[in-house]
Amino acid sequence: EAQVTQNPRYLITVTGKKLTVTCSQNMNHEYMSWYRQDPGLGLRQIYYSMNVEVTDKGDVPEGYKVSRKEKRNFPLILESPSPNQTSLYFCASSLDPYNEQFFGPGTRLTVL
Amino acid sequence: SQKIEQNSEALNIQEGKTATLTCNYTNYSPAYLQWYRQDPGRGPVFLLLIRENEKEKRKERLKVTFDTTLKQSLFHITASQPADSATYLCALDTGTASKLTFGTGTRLQVTL
């Protein structure tokens, strides 16, 4: 089954404790991206990757890092999480930036 | 400034009627426009993509129009059903970066 998986699905953590949210896709897609979704602000792109070892900033990259060492995986790293990073996070993949995006199930992050 | 506007107020319609949702944009010249459905707490699901040289696209009970002069897309659901209740997001390419930008979505509520 074609899918994008994210882990964990739910996470409560404290300020400053480094965390990683994993994202994996099994569709051999070259393009992957991370979004955060907040009430009233909609989906905002954090980072995207056009291919292995190629990443670039989206609209709200501050406080986040990503890596793309393999085509299927695109982890999101929060080196020092802060409460304003409490949000619902989605990973997505597609053949290219302009075609159908396949979204993961989401990770609900709470930073205390 | 660049903006994508969707009606933030919920749209309430009766079962069997046609729902029409609007996506307006300013200062973009997108080549593609997409519509997604999102259920609470879940990732968006792709519905339709329309290109700038296409005026209209249909898929089962769904129809999308794209007017590049008015800078507007309309999304229609005919013979609406309570199962169509969800938030609908439009997304378009910004024309200058390899990414999609999403609107904040319109919540549709279909009642019996």
CSV table of C-alpha atoms in Angstrom, one decimal, chain B:
chain,number,residue,atom,x,y,z
B,1,SER,CA,1.6,40.9,-0.7
B,2,GLN,CA,0.8,37.4,-2.0
B,3,LYS,CA,-2.3,35.9,-0.5
B,4,ILE,CA,-4.7,32.9,-0.9
B,5,GLU,CA,-8.1,33.4,0.5
B,6,GLN,CA,-10.7,30.9,1.3
B,7,ASN,CA,-13.9,31.7,3.2
B,8,SER,CA,-13.0,31.1,6.9
B,9,GLU,CA,-16.7,30.8,7.8
B,10,ALA,CA,-18.2,27.4,7.7
B,11,LEU,CA,-20.5,26.6,4.8
B,12,ASN,CA,-23.6,24.8,5.9
B,13,ILE,CA,-25.8,23.2,3.3
B,14,GLN,CA,-28.5,20.6,3.1
B,15,GLU,CA,-28.0,17.1,1.8
B,16,GLY,CA,-28.6,16.8,-1.9
B,17,LYS,CA,-27.7,20.4,-2.7
B,18,THR,CA,-24.6,21.6,-4.5
B,19,ALA,CA,-21.8,23.0,-2.3
B,20,THR,CA,-19.6,25.7,-3.9
B,21,LEU,CA,-16.4,26.7,-2.2
B,22,THR,CA,-14.2,29.6,-3.4
B,23,CYS,CA,-10.4,30.1,-3.5
B,24,ASN,CA,-9.2,33.6,-4.4
B,25,TYR,CA,-5.6,34.5,-4.8
B,26,THR,CA,-3.6,37.7,-5.4
B,27,ASN,CA,-0.2,38.4,-6.8
B,28,TYR,CA,0.4,34.9,-7.9
B,29,SER,CA,0.4,33.5,-11.4
B,30,PRO,CA,0.0,29.7,-10.7
B,31,ALA,CA,0.4,27.1,-13.3
B,32,TYR,CA,-1.4,24.6,-11.1
B,33,LEU,CA,-4.1,24.7,-8.6
B,34,GLN,CA,-5.1,21.8,-6.4
B,35,TRP,CA,-7.9,21.0,-4.0
B,36,TYR,CA,-7.6,18.8,-0.9
B,37,ARG,CA,-10.0,17.4,1.7
B,38,GLN,CA,-9.0,17.3,5.3
B,39,ASP,CA,-10.8,15.6,8.2
B,40,PRO,CA,-10.2,16.6,11.8
B,41,GLY,CA,-6.8,15.5,13.0
B,42,ARG,CA,-5.9,13.8,9.8
B,43,GLY,CA,-3.6,14.6,6.8
B,44,PRO,CA,-5.1,16.3,3.7
B,45,VAL,CA,-6.1,14.1,0.9
B,46,PHE,CA,-5.7,15.1,-2.7
B,47,LEU,CA,-8.9,15.6,-4.7
B,48,LEU,CA,-8.3,17.4,-8.0
B,49,LEU,CA,-5.6,19.3,-9.9
B,50,ILE,CA,-6.3,21.8,-12.6
B,51,ARG,CA,-3.8,23.5,-14.8
B,52,GLU,CA,-3.8,27.1,-15.9
B,53,ASN,CA,-4.9,26.2,-19.5
B,54,GLU,CA,-7.8,24.2,-18.2
B,55,LYS,CA,-11.1,26.0,-17.5
B,56,GLU,CA,-12.8,23.1,-15.8
B,57,LYS,CA,-12.2,19.6,-14.4
B,58,ARG,CA,-14.6,17.0,-13.1
B,59,LYS,CA,-14.3,13.8,-11.1
B,60,GLU,CA,-17.5,12.0,-10.1
B,61,ARG,CA,-19.5,14.6,-8.1
B,62,LEU,CA,-16.7,17.1,-7.9
B,63,LYS,CA,-16.0,19.9,-10.3
B,64,VAL,CA,-13.3,22.5,-10.2
B,65,THR,CA,-13.0,25.7,-12.3
B,66,PHE,CA,-10.0,27.9,-12.7
B,67,ASP,CA,-10.3,31.5,-13.9
B,68,THR,CA,-6.8,33.0,-14.2
B,69,THR,CA,-8.3,36.4,-15.1
B,70,LEU,CA,-10.4,36.6,-12.0
B,71,LYS,CA,-7.7,34.8,-10.0
B,72,GLN,CA,-10.2,32.4,-8.6
B,73,SER,CA,-11.0,28.7,-8.4
B,74,LEU,CA,-14.4,27.4,-7.6
B,75,PHE,CA,-14.9,23.9,-6.1
B,76,HIS,CA,-18.3,22.3,-6.5
B,77,ILE,CA,-19.7,19.2,-4.8
B,78,THR,CA,-23.0,18.1,-6.4
B,79,ALA,CA,-25.6,16.0,-4.6
B,80,SER,CA,-23.8,16.6,-1.3
B,81,GLN,CA,-23.9,14.0,1.4
B,82,PRO,CA,-23.2,14.2,5.2
B,83,ALA,CA,-20.0,12.2,4.4
B,84,ASP,CA,-18.7,15.2,2.4
B,85,SER,CA,-18.5,17.2,5.7
B,86,ALA,CA,-14.8,18.2,6.1
B,87,THR,CA,-12.5,21.1,5.5
B,88,TYR,CA,-11.5,21.8,1.9
B,89,LEU,CA,-8.1,23.3,1.1
B,90,CYS,CA,-6.9,24.9,-2.1
B,91,ALA,CA,-3.2,25.0,-2.9
B,92,LEU,CA,-1.3,26.5,-5.7
B,93,ASP,CA,2.2,26.8,-6.9
B,94,THR,CA,3.8,30.2,-6.2
B,95,GLY,CA,5.5,30.4,-9.5
B,96,THR,CA,8.8,31.4,-7.9
B,97,ALA,CA,9.7,28.4,-5.7
B,98,SER,CA,9.4,24.7,-5.8
B,99,LYS,CA,6.5,24.4,-3.5
B,100,LEU,CA,2.8,24.6,-3.0
B,101,THR,CA,1.2,27.2,-0.8
B,102,PHE,CA,-2.1,26.3,0.9
B,103,GLY,CA,-5.1,28.4,1.8
B,104,THR,CA,-6.5,28.1,5.3
B,105,GLY,CA,-9.5,26.1,4.2
B,106,THR,CA,-13.2,26.2,4.3
B,107,ARG,CA,-15.2,23.9,6.6
B,108,LEU,CA,-18.2,22.3,4.9
B,109,GLN,CA,-21.0,20.9,7.0
B,110,VAL,CA,-23.7,18.9,5.1
B,111,THR,CA,-26.8,18.3,7.2
B,112,LEU,CA,-29.8,15.9,6.6
